[in-house]
Coordinates of C-alpha atoms in Angstrom, one line a residue:
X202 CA 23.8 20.1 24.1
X203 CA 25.3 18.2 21.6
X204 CA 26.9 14.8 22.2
X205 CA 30.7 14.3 20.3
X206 CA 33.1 11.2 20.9
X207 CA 35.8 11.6 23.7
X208 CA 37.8 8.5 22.7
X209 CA 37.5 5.2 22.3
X210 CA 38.1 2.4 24.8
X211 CA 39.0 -1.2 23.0
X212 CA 39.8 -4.1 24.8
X213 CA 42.8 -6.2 23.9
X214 CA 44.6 -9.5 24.7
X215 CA 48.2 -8.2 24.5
X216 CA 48.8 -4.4 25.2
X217 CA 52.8 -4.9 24.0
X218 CA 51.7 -5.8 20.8
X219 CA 48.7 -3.5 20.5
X220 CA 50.7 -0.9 21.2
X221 CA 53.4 -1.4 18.6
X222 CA 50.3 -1.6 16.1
X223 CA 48.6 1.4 17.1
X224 CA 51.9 3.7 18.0
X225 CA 54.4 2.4 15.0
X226 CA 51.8 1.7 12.5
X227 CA 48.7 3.9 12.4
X228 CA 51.3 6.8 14.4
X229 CA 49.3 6.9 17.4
X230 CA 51.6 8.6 20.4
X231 CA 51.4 6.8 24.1
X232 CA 49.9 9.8 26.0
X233 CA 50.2 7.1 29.5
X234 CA 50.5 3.9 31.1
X235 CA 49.1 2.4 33.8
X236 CA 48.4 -0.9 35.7
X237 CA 47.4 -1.8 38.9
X238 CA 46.8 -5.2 40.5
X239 CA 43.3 -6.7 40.1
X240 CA 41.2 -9.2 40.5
X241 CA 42.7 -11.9 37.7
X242 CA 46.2 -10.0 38.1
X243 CA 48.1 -7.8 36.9
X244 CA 45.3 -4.8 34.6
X245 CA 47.2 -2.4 32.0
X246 CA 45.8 0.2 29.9
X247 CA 47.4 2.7 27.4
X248 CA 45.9 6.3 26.7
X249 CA 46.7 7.5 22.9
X250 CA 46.4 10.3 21.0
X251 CA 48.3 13.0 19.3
X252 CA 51.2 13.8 21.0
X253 CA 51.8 17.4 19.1
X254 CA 47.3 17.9 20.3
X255 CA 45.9 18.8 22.7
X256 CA 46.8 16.1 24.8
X257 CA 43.3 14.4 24.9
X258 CA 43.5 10.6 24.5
X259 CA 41.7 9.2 21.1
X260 CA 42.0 5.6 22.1
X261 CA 42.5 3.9 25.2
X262 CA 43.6 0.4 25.1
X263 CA 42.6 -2.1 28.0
X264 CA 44.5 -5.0 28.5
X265 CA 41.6 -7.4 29.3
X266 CA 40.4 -9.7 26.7
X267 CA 40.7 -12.8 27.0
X268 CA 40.2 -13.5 23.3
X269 CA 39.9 -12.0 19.6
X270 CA 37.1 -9.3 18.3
X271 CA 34.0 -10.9 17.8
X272 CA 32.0 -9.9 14.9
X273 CA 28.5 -12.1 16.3
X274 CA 28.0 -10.2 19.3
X275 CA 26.6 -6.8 20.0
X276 CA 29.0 -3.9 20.5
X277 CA 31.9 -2.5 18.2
X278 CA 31.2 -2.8 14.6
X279 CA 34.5 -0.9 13.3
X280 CA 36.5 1.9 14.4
X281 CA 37.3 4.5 11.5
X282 CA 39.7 7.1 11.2
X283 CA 39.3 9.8 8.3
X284 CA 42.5 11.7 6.6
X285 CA 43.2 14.6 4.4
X286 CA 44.1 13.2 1.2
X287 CA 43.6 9.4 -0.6
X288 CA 46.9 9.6 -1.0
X289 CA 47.4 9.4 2.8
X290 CA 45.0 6.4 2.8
X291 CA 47.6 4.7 0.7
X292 CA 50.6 5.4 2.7
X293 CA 48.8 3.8 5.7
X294 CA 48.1 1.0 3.3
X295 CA 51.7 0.1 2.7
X296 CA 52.5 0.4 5.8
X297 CA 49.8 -1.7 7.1
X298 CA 50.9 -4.2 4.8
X299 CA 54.5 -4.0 5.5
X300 CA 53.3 -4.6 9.3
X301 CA 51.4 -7.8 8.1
X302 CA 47.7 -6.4 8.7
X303 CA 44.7 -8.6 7.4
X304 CA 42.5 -6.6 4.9
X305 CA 38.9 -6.8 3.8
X306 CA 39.5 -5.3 0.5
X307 CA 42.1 -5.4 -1.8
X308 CA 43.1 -1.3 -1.9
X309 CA 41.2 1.6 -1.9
X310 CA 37.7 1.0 -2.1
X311 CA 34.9 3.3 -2.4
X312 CA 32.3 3.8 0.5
X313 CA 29.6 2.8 -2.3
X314 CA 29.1 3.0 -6.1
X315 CA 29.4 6.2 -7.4
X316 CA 30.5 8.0 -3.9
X317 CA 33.7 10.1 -3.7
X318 CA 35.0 9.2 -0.8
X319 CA 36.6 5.7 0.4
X320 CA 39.6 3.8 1.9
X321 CA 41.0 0.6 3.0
X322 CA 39.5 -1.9 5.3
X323 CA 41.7 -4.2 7.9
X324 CA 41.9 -5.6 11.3
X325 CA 44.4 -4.9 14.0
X326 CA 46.1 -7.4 15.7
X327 CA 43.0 -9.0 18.0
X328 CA 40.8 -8.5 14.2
X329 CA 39.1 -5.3 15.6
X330 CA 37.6 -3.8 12.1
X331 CA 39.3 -0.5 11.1
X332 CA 38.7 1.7 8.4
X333 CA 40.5 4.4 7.3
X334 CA 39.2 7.1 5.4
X335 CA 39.2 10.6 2.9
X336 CA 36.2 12.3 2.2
X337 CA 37.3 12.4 -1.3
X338 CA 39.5 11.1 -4.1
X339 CA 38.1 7.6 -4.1
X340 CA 35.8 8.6 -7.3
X341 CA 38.0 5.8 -9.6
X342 CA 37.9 3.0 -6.6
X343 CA 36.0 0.0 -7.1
X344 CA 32.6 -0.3 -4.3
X345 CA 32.6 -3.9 -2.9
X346 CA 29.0 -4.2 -2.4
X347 CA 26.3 -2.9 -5.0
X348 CA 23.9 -1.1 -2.7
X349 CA 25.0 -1.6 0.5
X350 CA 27.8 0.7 2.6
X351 CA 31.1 -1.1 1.8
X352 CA 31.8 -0.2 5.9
X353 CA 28.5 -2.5 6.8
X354 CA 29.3 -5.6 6.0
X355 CA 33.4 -6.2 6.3

């Protein structure tokens, strides 16, 4: 038996505005809702995914956090998402940047020096690392770091 990802669960401190990030900027659809009363108060949590799929969530937002993405402690490094073409990388890109995103590197980067494929670096609204990514077309792209993954140290 092999082992593959289901989705991803990410904790956030506002699921209204996580939501508009995830659904009207990276194109995620809302699959469901929920909430329920809980210890603390009121708990919400958002299933996305493709809504044209199979129906299966990708990420699941929790609305528990009670701050930002913290890079010095264990867990979650970054969360990347791969497309098609470089091309689509860019179109994320300006509208990431239309929608205000923070980014690690300025464009299209490669994944190293030399390597074909690459993409853009940034943070969603609680600084959670993304990445998104095409296999190929980033041959021209500058690499960030010399020898080390540009995805490792962002």
């Amino acid at each position: 038996m092999t082992l593959r990802t289901g989705h991803v669960g990410l904790n956030v401190t506002d699921l209204d505005r996580s939501l508009a990030f995830y659904r009207d900027v990276l194109g995620f659809g809302v699959l469901g809702e929920g909430k329920e009363e809980g210890d603390g108060g009121e708990r919400r949590y958002a299933f996305l995914g493709s809504l044209s799929g199979d129906g299966r969530p990708v990420l699941t937002l929790w609305q528990q956090a009670r701050g930002g993405f913290d890079t010095g402690l264990a867990g979650l490094h970054h969360l990347a998402f791969e497309v098609d073409t470089v091309e689509r990388v860019r179109e994320y890109e300006t509208a990431l940047r239309e929608a205000g995103a923070t980014f690690a590197h300025d464009g299209v980067v490669a994944h190293r020096e030399g390597a074909a494929s690459g993409g853009i670096f940034f943070h969603d609204p609680d600084g959670t690392r993304l990445e998104i990514f095409a296999a190929s077309g980033a041959e021209e792209a500058p690499a960030p770091n010399a020898s080390a993954p540009t995805c490792g140290f962002f």
